[in-house]
Short mmCIF file of C-alpha atoms (C1' of nucleotides) in Angstrom, two decimals:
data_model
loop_
_atom_site.label_atom_id
_atom_site.label_comp_id
_atom_site.label_asym_id
_atom_site.label_seq_id
_atom_site.Cartn_x
_atom_site.Cartn_y
_atom_site.Cartn_z
CA UNK L 44 90.12 130.90 93.42
CA UNK L 45 89.93 127.96 94.97
CA UNK L 46 86.93 126.22 96.38
CA UNK L 47 86.48 126.14 100.00
CA UNK L 48 84.74 122.93 100.20
CA UNK L 49 88.07 121.27 98.40
CA UNK L 50 90.82 123.76 101.06
CA UNK L 51 88.69 122.03 103.52
CA UNK L 52 88.52 118.52 102.59
CA UNK L 53 92.02 118.27 101.28
CA UNK L 54 94.12 120.77 103.15
CA UNK L 55 97.05 118.85 103.26
CA UNK L 56 96.55 117.83 99.33
CA UNK L 57 96.41 121.08 98.49
CA UNK L 58 99.49 122.22 100.04
CA UNK L 59 101.47 119.80 98.56
CA UNK L 60 100.38 120.72 94.65
CA UNK L 61 100.62 124.14 95.33
CA UNK L 62 104.30 124.01 96.64
CA UNK L 63 104.83 122.20 93.49
CA UNK L 64 103.93 126.04 91.86
CA UNK L 65 107.16 127.30 94.83
CA UNK L 66 103.76 129.03 96.32
CA UNK L 67 105.35 130.11 99.86
CA UNK L 68 102.25 131.60 101.79
CA UNK L 69 100.94 127.76 102.42
CA UNK L 70 99.66 128.86 105.46
CA UNK L 71 96.82 130.84 103.71
CA UNK L 72 95.33 127.59 103.26
CA UNK L 73 94.78 127.01 107.05
CA UNK L 74 94.14 130.83 107.32
CA UNK L 75 90.91 130.08 104.76
CA UNK L 76 90.05 127.17 106.96
CA UNK L 77 90.33 128.86 110.12
CA UNK L 78 88.59 131.59 109.31
CA UNK L 79 85.80 129.70 106.92
CA UNK L 80 85.05 128.26 110.34
CA UNK L 81 84.36 131.52 111.99
CA UNK L 82 82.11 131.82 109.17
CA UNK L 83 79.69 129.32 108.92
CA UNK L 84 79.46 129.25 112.72
CA UNK L 85 78.42 132.67 112.46
CA UNK L 86 75.81 131.84 110.10
CA UNK L 87 74.31 129.66 112.27
CA UNK L 88 73.57 131.59 115.53
CA UNK L 89 72.08 134.06 113.24
CA UNK L 90 70.02 132.10 110.97
CA UNK L 91 68.66 131.28 114.03
CA UNK L 92 68.23 134.07 114.96
CA UNK L 93 66.45 135.50 112.13
CA UNK L 94 64.84 132.08 112.53
CA UNK L 95 62.84 133.35 115.78
CA UNK L 96 62.16 136.56 114.34
CA UNK L 97 60.65 134.99 111.53
CA UNK L 98 58.11 133.24 113.83
CA UNK L 99 57.99 136.49 116.14
CA UNK L 100 56.72 137.35 113.08
CA UNK L 101 54.23 135.73 111.73
CA UNK L 102 52.39 135.22 115.31
CA UNK L 103 52.18 139.05 115.48
CA UNK L 104 50.39 138.63 112.04
CA UNK L 105 48.04 136.09 113.36
CA UNK L 106 47.43 138.17 117.52
CA UNK L 107 46.69 141.21 115.22
CA UNK L 108 44.05 139.28 112.79
CA UNK L 109 42.36 137.47 115.37
CA UNK L 110 41.83 140.89 117.19
CA UNK L 111 44.38 140.67 119.75
CA UNK L 112 45.94 143.91 119.49
CA UNK L 113 47.50 143.99 122.82
CA UNK L 114 49.09 140.89 123.07
CA UNK L 115 50.47 141.91 119.87
CA UNK L 116 52.17 145.42 121.37
CA UNK L 117 53.65 142.85 123.85
CA UNK L 118 55.10 140.71 121.53
CA UNK L 119 56.76 143.23 119.38
CA UNK L 120 59.24 144.56 122.28
CA UNK L 121 60.59 140.21 122.27
CA UNK L 122 62.01 140.60 118.46
CA UNK L 123 63.69 144.26 119.91
CA UNK L 124 66.78 142.51 121.19
CA UNK L 125 66.98 139.64 118.09
CA UNK L 126 66.71 142.62 116.18
CA UNK L 127 69.97 143.71 117.59
CA UNK L 128 72.12 141.04 117.65
CA UNK L 129 71.03 139.98 114.30
CA UNK L 130 72.73 142.97 113.22
CA UNK L 131 75.59 142.57 115.04
CA UNK L 132 76.02 138.51 113.82
CA UNK L 133 75.59 140.10 109.67
CA UNK L 134 78.18 142.64 109.85
CA UNK L 135 80.80 139.83 111.46
CA UNK L 136 79.29 137.57 108.83
CA UNK L 137 80.07 139.96 105.87
CA UNK L 138 82.95 140.90 107.02
CA UNK L 139 84.64 137.30 107.65
CA UNK L 140 83.09 136.84 104.01
CA UNK L 141 85.56 139.39 102.53
CA UNK L 142 88.17 137.98 105.10
CA UNK L 143 87.81 134.42 103.25
CA UNK L 144 87.75 136.46 99.45
CA UNK L 145 90.75 137.92 100.41
CA UNK L 146 92.79 134.25 101.33
CA UNK L 147 91.28 132.61 98.47
CA UNK L 148 92.42 135.35 96.02
CA UNK L 149 95.76 135.24 96.96
CA UNK L 150 96.11 131.25 96.78
CA UNK L 151 96.71 129.96 93.52
CA UNK L 152 95.13 127.66 91.55
CA UNK L 153 96.62 123.98 92.32
CA UNK L 154 99.15 122.56 89.47
CA UNK L 155 97.89 119.54 87.87
CA UNK L 156 99.55 116.26 88.27
CA UNK L 157 101.03 116.09 85.33
CA UNK L 158 103.14 119.73 85.99
CA UNK L 159 106.86 118.52 86.93
CA UNK L 160 108.73 120.62 89.90
CA UNK L 161 110.87 123.90 89.33
CA UNK L 162 111.67 127.30 89.11
CA UNK L 163 112.34 128.59 86.17
CA UNK L 164 112.46 128.90 82.40
CA UNK L 165 115.20 125.85 82.11
CA UNK L 166 112.75 123.62 83.66
CA UNK L 167 110.61 123.50 81.35
CA UNK L 168 109.57 119.91 79.74
CA UNK L 169 110.05 119.21 75.99
CA UNK L 170 106.91 117.88 75.52
CA UNK L 171 108.30 117.90 71.36
CA UNK L 172 109.74 119.73 69.02
CA UNK L 173 108.79 119.44 65.38
CA UNK L 174 110.54 119.98 61.90
CA UNK L 175 114.20 121.40 60.93
CA UNK L 176 115.70 124.42 62.32
CA UNK L 177 116.23 126.50 58.83
CA UNK L 178 120.18 126.73 57.41
CA UNK L 179 119.58 130.57 56.06
CA UNK L 180 122.11 132.71 53.61
CA UNK L 181 125.11 134.10 54.49
CA UNK L 182 123.03 137.64 54.08
CA UNK L 183 120.18 136.59 56.36
CA UNK L 184 119.06 139.15 58.88
CA UNK L 185 116.40 139.71 61.44
CA UNK L 186 112.96 139.94 60.84
CA UNK L 187 113.04 144.07 61.79
CA UNK L 188 115.53 144.50 59.42
CA UNK L 189 113.57 142.25 56.60
CA UNK L 190 110.95 145.25 57.82
CA UNK L 191 112.77 147.99 56.79
CA UNK L 192 114.14 146.57 53.55
CA UNK L 193 110.83 145.37 52.51
CA UNK L 194 109.27 148.10 54.32
CA UNK L 195 106.51 145.55 55.84
CA UNK L 196 105.89 147.87 59.18
CA UNK L 197 107.45 150.96 60.81
CA UNK L 198 107.82 150.94 64.89
CA UNK L 199 109.46 154.42 65.02
CA UNK L 200 106.85 155.49 63.01
CA UNK L 201 104.06 153.74 66.17
CA UNK L 202 106.94 156.07 68.11
CA UNK L 203 105.81 159.27 66.66
CA UNK L 204 102.06 158.19 66.64
CA UNK L 205 101.99 156.37 70.34
CA UNK L 206 105.44 155.15 72.17
CA UNK L 207 107.41 152.46 71.60
CA UNK L 208 105.85 148.94 71.14
CA UNK L 209 103.36 150.11 68.71
CA UNK L 210 103.98 148.45 65.21
CA UNK L 211 102.08 151.07 62.28
CA UNK L 212 102.12 147.77 59.56
CA UNK L 213 102.49 148.72 55.73
CA UNK L 214 101.77 147.16 52.45
CA UNK L 215 102.33 143.20 52.12
CA UNK L 216 102.85 143.73 56.06
CA UNK L 217 99.91 144.65 56.87
CA UNK L 218 98.43 142.21 54.93
CA UNK L 219 100.28 139.33 55.88
CA UNK L 220 98.48 140.55 59.44
CA UNK L 221 95.19 140.53 58.24
CA UNK L 222 95.83 137.42 56.22
CA UNK L 223 96.85 135.01 59.30
CA UNK L 224 93.64 136.47 60.89
CA UNK L 225 91.96 135.11 58.73
CA UNK L 226 93.68 131.88 57.91
CA UNK L 227 93.24 131.54 61.91
CA UNK L 228 89.75 132.10 62.48
CA UNK L 229 88.69 129.67 59.98
CA UNK L 230 90.79 126.63 60.63
CA UNK L 231 89.01 127.19 64.12
CA UNK L 232 85.88 127.64 62.82
CA UNK L 233 86.35 124.34 60.88
CA UNK L 234 86.88 122.91 64.13
CA UNK L 235 83.24 124.09 65.27
CA UNK L 236 84.76 127.21 67.41
CA UNK L 237 82.02 129.87 66.94
CA UNK L 238 83.10 133.28 66.15
CA UNK L 239 82.74 136.20 68.40
CA UNK L 240 83.92 139.82 67.77
CA UNK L 241 83.96 140.88 71.70
CA UNK L 242 84.55 144.25 73.58
CA UNK L 243 88.36 145.04 73.71
CA UNK L 244 87.51 147.21 76.85
CA UNK L 245 86.19 145.24 80.05
CA UNK L 246 85.40 146.31 83.44
CA UNK L 247 86.81 145.31 86.68
CA UNK L 248 84.17 142.07 86.75
CA UNK L 249 85.37 140.59 84.10
CA UNK L 250 88.91 140.61 84.89
CA UNK L 251 88.51 139.62 88.66
CA UNK L 252 86.76 136.80 86.38
CA UNK L 253 89.73 135.39 84.81
CA UNK L 254 91.91 136.68 87.33
CA UNK L 255 93.40 139.63 86.02
CA UNK L 256 92.42 141.18 89.02
CA UNK L 257 92.94 142.57 91.89
CA UNK L 258 96.80 141.47 91.41
CA UNK L 259 97.79 142.23 87.73
CA UNK L 260 96.87 145.88 87.57
CA UNK L 261 99.69 146.68 86.28
CA UNK L 262 100.13 144.51 83.11
CA UNK L 263 96.84 145.94 81.77
CA UNK L 264 95.87 149.86 79.90
CA UNK L 265 93.24 151.68 82.45
CA UNK L 266 90.94 153.87 80.89
CA UNK L 267 90.28 155.95 84.27
CA UNK L 268 87.20 158.12 83.68
CA UNK L 269 85.02 154.76 82.96
CA UNK L 270 86.92 152.22 84.96
CA UNK L 271 87.76 150.01 81.74
CA UNK L 272 90.51 147.50 81.18
CA UNK L 273 92.01 146.89 78.12
CA UNK L 274 91.87 143.74 77.21
CA UNK L 275 95.55 141.91 77.73
CA UNK L 276 93.94 139.17 75.33
CA UNK L 277 90.47 137.72 74.33
CA UNK L 278 90.62 135.68 76.58
CA UNK L 279 89.27 138.01 79.48
CA UNK L 280 86.09 138.97 77.56
CA UNK L 281 85.74 135.92 75.94
CA UNK L 282 85.45 133.66 78.79
CA UNK L 283 83.23 136.17 80.51
CA UNK L 284 80.64 135.65 78.01
CA UNK L 285 79.45 132.45 80.27
CA UNK L 286 80.04 134.42 83.37
CA UNK L 287 77.23 134.05 85.97
CA UNK L 288 75.57 131.57 83.94
CA UNK L 289 74.32 127.73 84.18
CA UNK L 290 75.12 126.48 80.93
CA UNK L 291 73.22 123.78 79.32
CA UNK L 292 75.41 121.63 76.58
CA UNK L 293 79.38 121.36 76.74
CA UNK L 294 82.03 121.95 76.02
CA UNK L 295 81.21 125.45 74.62
CA UNK L 296 83.52 126.28 71.97
CA UNK L 297 84.61 130.10 70.99
CA UNK L 298 87.17 131.87 68.26
CA UNK L 299 87.79 135.31 68.76
CA UNK L 300 90.44 137.34 66.78
CA UNK L 301 91.37 141.26 69.04
CA UNK L 302 94.13 143.59 70.18
CA UNK L 303 96.42 142.75 73.02
CA UNK L 304 97.27 145.61 74.68
CA UNK L 305 100.22 145.19 77.06
CA UNK L 306 101.72 147.44 79.09
CA UNK L 307 105.00 145.32 79.21
CA UNK L 308 106.50 147.02 82.03
CA UNK L 309 110.45 146.04 83.08
CA UNK L 310 111.18 144.21 79.84
CA UNK L 311 113.85 145.33 78.33
CA UNK L 312 117.06 144.41 76.43
CA UNK L 313 116.87 142.00 72.99
CA UNK L 314 113.83 140.63 74.44
CA UNK L 315 112.55 143.77 72.59
CA UNK L 316 114.22 144.19 69.59
CA UNK L 317 111.72 143.94 66.49
CA UNK L 318 108.00 142.80 66.79
CA UNK L 319 109.75 140.18 70.23
CA UNK L 320 107.56 141.91 72.34
CA UNK L 321 105.29 144.93 71.96
CA UNK L 322 101.77 146.84 73.51
CA UNK L 323 99.67 146.25 70.56
CA UNK L 324 99.41 143.28 68.75
CA UNK L 325 96.43 141.38 67.22
CA UNK L 326 95.84 137.44 68.12
CA UNK L 327 93.26 135.09 67.67
CA UNK L 328 91.99 133.20 70.74
CA UNK L 329 90.63 129.81 71.40
CA UNK L 330 88.31 128.83 74.20
CA UNK L 331 86.47 126.19 75.41
CA UNK L 332 83.72 125.81 78.16
CA UNK L 333 84.40 121.93 79.57
CA UNK L 334 82.61 119.24 81.66
CA UNK L 335 85.07 118.27 84.83
CA UNK L 336 85.89 114.93 83.12
CA UNK L 337 87.26 115.83 79.52
CA UNK L 338 88.44 118.41 80.68
CA UNK L 339 91.76 117.20 79.84
CA UNK L 340 91.17 115.66 76.70
CA UNK L 341 89.76 119.64 75.56
CA UNK L 342 93.19 120.59 76.60
CA UNK L 343 94.90 117.93 74.05
CA UNK L 344 92.17 119.12 71.36
CA UNK L 345 92.77 122.53 71.60
CA UNK L 346 97.38 121.36 71.52
CA UNK L 347 97.02 119.16 68.50
CA UNK L 348 94.32 122.59 66.54
CA UNK L 349 97.70 124.89 67.89
CA UNK L 350 100.11 121.85 66.42
CA UNK L 351 98.25 121.96 63.07
CA UNK L 352 98.65 125.60 62.75
CA UNK L 353 102.50 125.64 63.06
CA UNK L 354 102.41 123.03 60.52
CA UNK L 355 100.47 124.54 57.87
CA UNK L 356 103.05 127.36 58.05
CA UNK L 357 106.19 125.17 57.86
CA UNK L 358 107.76 126.64 61.24
CA UNK L 359 109.79 124.45 63.24
CA UNK L 360 108.02 124.11 66.53
CA UNK L 361 108.68 122.90 70.08
CA UNK L 362 105.79 121.75 72.47
CA UNK L 363 106.74 122.91 76.49
CA UNK L 364 105.55 121.51 79.68
CA UNK L 365 105.50 124.85 82.49
CA UNK L 366 107.34 123.43 85.47
CA UNK L 367 105.34 125.17 88.69
CA UNK L 368 107.81 127.81 88.79
CA UNK L 369 106.96 129.15 85.20
CA UNK L 370 103.42 128.36 84.84
CA UNK L 371 100.52 130.99 86.11
CA UNK L 372 98.92 131.71 89.08
CA UNK L 373 95.57 130.73 87.68
CA UNK L 374 96.58 127.66 85.53
CA UNK L 375 96.52 124.33 86.10
CA UNK L 376 98.31 122.60 83.25
CA UNK L 377 100.04 124.82 80.29
CA UNK L 378 101.68 123.66 77.56
CA UNK L 379 103.80 126.95 75.90
CA UNK L 380 104.42 126.56 71.57
CA UNK L 381 107.78 128.36 71.36
CA UNK L 382 108.65 129.01 67.27
CA UNK L 383 112.61 129.11 65.49
CA UNK L 384 113.57 132.32 64.31
CA UNK L 385 116.70 131.30 62.59
CA UNK L 386 117.93 134.57 61.92
CA UNK L 387 117.77 135.55 65.89
CA UNK L 388 118.64 132.04 66.41
CA UNK L 389 116.26 131.53 69.25
CA UNK L 390 112.83 129.87 70.33
CA UNK L 391 109.55 132.73 70.76
CA UNK L 392 107.15 131.67 72.19
CA UNK L 393 104.04 131.77 70.34
CA UNK L 394 100.94 130.95 72.01
CA UNK L 395 100.25 129.23 76.06
CA UNK L 396 97.03 126.86 76.12
CA UNK L 397 96.09 126.29 79.36
CA UNK L 398 94.02 124.46 81.48
CA UNK L 399 92.62 126.35 84.27
CA UNK L 400 90.16 123.96 85.60
CA UNK L 401 87.01 125.35 88.55
CA UNK L 402 90.06 128.62 88.90
CA UNK L 403 88.17 130.84 87.24
CA UNK L 404 84.60 129.21 86.85
CA UNK L 405 85.13 129.38 90.88
CA UNK L 406 85.60 133.23 90.24
CA UNK L 407 82.76 133.77 87.79
CA UNK L 408 79.98 131.63 89.14
CA UNK L 409 79.78 129.32 85.67
CA UNK L 410 78.25 125.57 86.71
CA UNK L 411 76.25 123.20 84.63
CA UNK L 412 73.87 120.40 85.85
CA UNK L 413 75.64 117.31 86.31
CA UNK L 414 73.57 113.53 86.14
CA UNK L 415 72.60 114.23 89.56
CA UNK L 416 71.02 117.45 88.79
CA UNK L 417 73.27 119.24 90.80
CA UNK L 418 74.97 122.26 89.87
CA UNK L 419 78.54 122.23 89.31
CA UNK L 420 81.75 124.30 87.94
CA UNK L 421 82.29 123.84 84.80
CA UNK L 422 86.00 123.76 83.40
CA UNK L 423 87.85 126.72 82.11
CA UNK L 424 90.52 126.51 79.08
CA UNK L 425 91.86 128.93 76.69
CA UNK L 426 95.19 129.10 74.11
CA UNK L 427 96.67 131.41 71.56
CA UNK L 428 95.80 129.82 67.93
CA UNK L 429 97.92 132.45 67.21
CA UNK L 430 99.25 135.22 68.88
CA UNK L 431 100.72 137.22 65.67
CA UNK L 432 103.84 139.12 66.24
CA UNK L 433 106.31 136.24 66.53
CA UNK L 434 104.46 134.00 64.11
CA UNK L 435 105.21 137.37 61.64
CA UNK L 436 109.55 137.60 62.99
CA UNK L 437 109.30 133.72 62.47
CA UNK L 438 107.80 133.81 58.85
CA UNK L 439 109.80 136.79 57.68
CA UNK L 440 113.31 134.96 58.82
CA UNK L 441 112.64 131.27 58.66
CA UNK L 442 111.13 132.13 54.69
CA UNK L 443 113.84 134.74 53.85
CA UNK L 444 115.84 133.83 50.43
CA UNK L 445 118.36 136.13 48.54
CA UNK L 446 115.55 137.54 46.60
CA UNK L 447 112.94 138.32 48.50
CA UNK L 448 110.58 135.95 51.19
CA UNK L 449 108.03 133.00 50.28
CA UNK L 450 104.79 132.70 52.11
CA UNK L 451 104.31 129.67 53.44
CA UNK L 452 101.63 127.93 50.47
CA UNK L 453 98.40 127.52 52.86
CA UNK L 454 98.89 131.18 53.45
CA UNK L 455 98.42 132.49 49.70
CA UNK L 456 95.13 131.99 48.92
CA UNK L 457 95.04 134.70 52.03
CA UNK L 458 97.78 137.12 51.51
CA UNK L 459 96.69 137.16 47.80
CA UNK L 460 100.66 137.01 46.56
CA UNK L 461 103.56 134.60 46.97
CA UNK L 462 107.00 136.38 47.74
CA UNK L 463 107.45 139.37 49.48
CA UNK L 464 110.19 141.02 47.31
"C1'" G N 201 73.77 165.21 77.09
"C1'" G N 202 68.74 166.10 78.31
"C1'" U N 203 63.64 163.49 79.02
"C1'" G N 204 60.22 159.84 80.23
"C1'" A N 205 59.10 154.61 80.98
"C1'" G N 206 60.49 150.64 83.75
"C1'" G N 207 63.91 146.28 85.89
"C1'" U N 208 60.48 139.36 88.86
"C1'" G N 209 62.81 132.33 87.99
"C1'" G N 210 64.98 129.90 80.97
"C1'" A N 211 60.45 133.21 78.80
"C1'" U N 212 55.93 135.56 78.95
"C1'" G N 213 53.66 137.91 83.06
"C1'" A N 214 50.92 138.52 87.87
"C1'" G N 215 51.36 140.08 92.73
"C1'" A N 216 50.99 146.71 95.10
"C1'" G N 217 52.95 145.34 103.74
"C1'" G N 218 51.34 139.09 106.64
"C1'" C N 219 48.17 134.24 103.19
"C1'" U N 220 54.42 135.22 98.39
"C1'" G N 221 60.41 131.94 97.17
"C1'" A N 222 56.65 134.35 94.63
"C1'" A N 223 49.58 132.65 90.21
"C1'" A N 224 48.91 131.63 85.74
"C1'" U N 225 50.73 130.77 80.89
"C1'" C N 226 55.29 128.78 77.26
"C1'" A N 227 59.65 125.70 77.49
"C1'" G N 228 62.29 122.04 79.91
"C1'" C N 229 62.31 117.15 82.68
"C1'" A N 230 59.49 112.45 84.57
"C1'" G N 231 55.47 109.10 83.34
"C1'" U N 232 50.38 107.51 81.58
"C1'" U N 233 47.63 107.03 76.63
"C1'" U N 234 48.88 106.48 71.64
"C1'" G N 235 50.27 101.77 65.05
"C1'" C N 236 54.42 105.75 63.72
"C1'" U N 237 55.11 111.82 64.56
"C1'" A N 238 51.51 114.88 66.61
"C1'" A N 239 47.92 115.87 70.92
"C1'" A N 240 46.17 114.77 75.66
"C1'" C N 241 46.30 114.03 80.68
"C1'" U N 242 49.66 113.63 85.57
"C1'" G N 243 53.77 114.52 88.42
"C1'" C N 244 58.77 117.59 88.95
"C1'" C N 245 60.42 121.70 88.07
"C1'" G N 246 65.03 129.04 90.84
"C1'" U N 247 69.94 129.79 92.95
"C1'" A N 248 73.15 129.75 96.68
"C1'" C N 249 75.21 129.03 101.79
"C1'" U N 250 73.85 125.92 105.82
"C1'" G N 251 71.90 121.50 109.08
"C1'" G N 252 71.06 116.89 108.66
"C1'" U N 253 72.29 111.60 106.61
"C1'" U N 254 76.82 106.66 103.56
"C1'" A N 255 73.82 109.21 100.18
"C1'" A N 256 69.05 111.23 100.14
"C1'" A N 257 64.38 112.48 102.43
"C1'" C N 258 63.34 116.28 106.06
"C1'" G N 259 65.35 121.32 107.70
"C1'" G N 260 67.18 126.73 108.90
"C1'" U N 261 68.47 131.41 106.10
"C1'" A N 262 69.09 134.16 102.53
"C1'" C N 263 68.65 136.20 97.50
"C1'" C N 264 62.24 139.44 92.97
"C1'" G N 265 68.32 144.95 89.55
"C1'" A N 266 72.74 146.38 93.79
"C1'" G N 267 73.20 149.05 98.03
"C1'" G N 268 70.72 150.92 102.83
"C1'" G N 269 66.26 152.40 105.44
"C1'" U N 270 61.41 152.68 107.65
"C1'" U N 271 58.68 147.91 110.05
"C1'" C N 272 56.74 143.26 115.15
"C1'" G N 273 56.70 141.30 109.27
"C1'" A N 274 58.67 144.46 102.65
"C1'" A N 275 58.98 141.52 96.31
"C1'" U N 276 55.54 145.55 97.72
"C1'" C N 277 56.82 151.56 101.06
"C1'" C N 278 61.38 155.53 101.34
"C1'" C N 279 66.49 157.57 99.81
"C1'" U N 280 71.40 156.66 96.41
"C1'" C N 281 73.30 153.87 92.57
"C1'" C N 282 73.77 150.49 88.59
"C1'" C N 283 71.48 148.75 84.13
"C1'" U N 284 67.62 148.48 80.10
"C1'" C N 285 63.93 150.66 76.59
"C1'" A N 286 61.46 155.21 74.58
"C1'" C N 287 61.72 159.87 72.71
"C1'" C N 288 64.62 164.30 71.54
"C1'" G N 289 69.76 166.72 70.96
"C1'" C N 290 75.03 165.14 68.62
"C1'" C N 291 77.54 162.25 66.00
"C1'" A N 292 79.86 157.21 63.11
#
RNA sequence: GGUGAGGUGGAUGAGAGGCUGAAAUCAGCAGUUUGCUAAACUGCCGUACUGGUUAAACGGUACCGAGGGUUCGAAUCCCUCCCUCACCGCCA
């Protein structure tokens, strides 16, 4: 949610930036300013009214103390009409505030100046590409076939237990999950992140705070009986750690491993084969709460962190700077990481690292005190480091040989085996 | 699930219709003193909206878990809800 002051002071700038995101309802910017103006004028009269009431109340108190009962009684009448008016104004004000919030909530975050214009994933900019695209043996197969051959995970079994998109990992496949999680966590902890294990369900306030609500409820599983949402990413509970706080030391760095639950309504075809897109998966997420002037350095640091992981896993990867049209609603700048899946011969997204600037902190009221002791909104950032399924897919595919699948050296201490045979 | 107690500023904790945006203490910040550290002393020290100003100063309003109500006036009285704690029951 953009700050109303920002909109008020830089309306044209905001609009031209939103255009980069291909945002069509630019009139919402003007609407916000109009409603905000109305809101302020109502508040002004209301405050003035209440002030008069307060003065009268004090006077009556004085009169009673002096024993001037009759005078006090007559003074009471003066308050009645003011009080009625205040009630009306309060109702109007509440309506205005609600209206304003409804508008603000529909305006996406303004993209940073680095964001390229564009509409589709084709318009994303490849910032860099690292690693050799492997040439696989003739007999090479996609990961879902490898899973069958080596009994690593079972999608049909998941269908029986739950439904499509809920894999059951087995044996070395299960151990591989655990190994990757531990590997990712250890690296993040080594980089100064505080490990947390958050709840895997959140309430509506938390889902609103990071921007999942009000618009994206269709993407989350919902527990109606208790009004909880299954987390689509640890970003949601972890970022909400600081909700409604004035934080002292910046940056704050959190890392969390969690399962992620996504309904993925509308997905189909080759995109959902094997582990390419599933409803439940494991992910390690890094989150930083940063000083506004340092958040882009923090973003770079997080990008470097993710790169380091991919290099250690010996996977060819590329980094994309997302264009305006492909970015999420709340992000100001996003880098996507893709690894090459050699048997499928395609790039798979394994991480998305974003700076939300004040978009989330404004919703969550996360502030810090600046040098002048003024409270200011922090910047929030998060990124996957990393999401498991597609890492597993490319790991299996890229490192397959005729007599098994090799495990990267860095991962071997965690898997306890060097090869899947 | 049942019963009881309670939710006040960063923390502890007072207040029980007007003198309370809120005592006191601790923590924090600034300064004075002091061989160093420590201690002592002085001052400051909630948030949001808003008026005002180049910026401040200064001013208004709201907020004592949330939402309603009573009253000229509510942290304080009444109602509803939420949450926390304790004990019992159930249970990993």
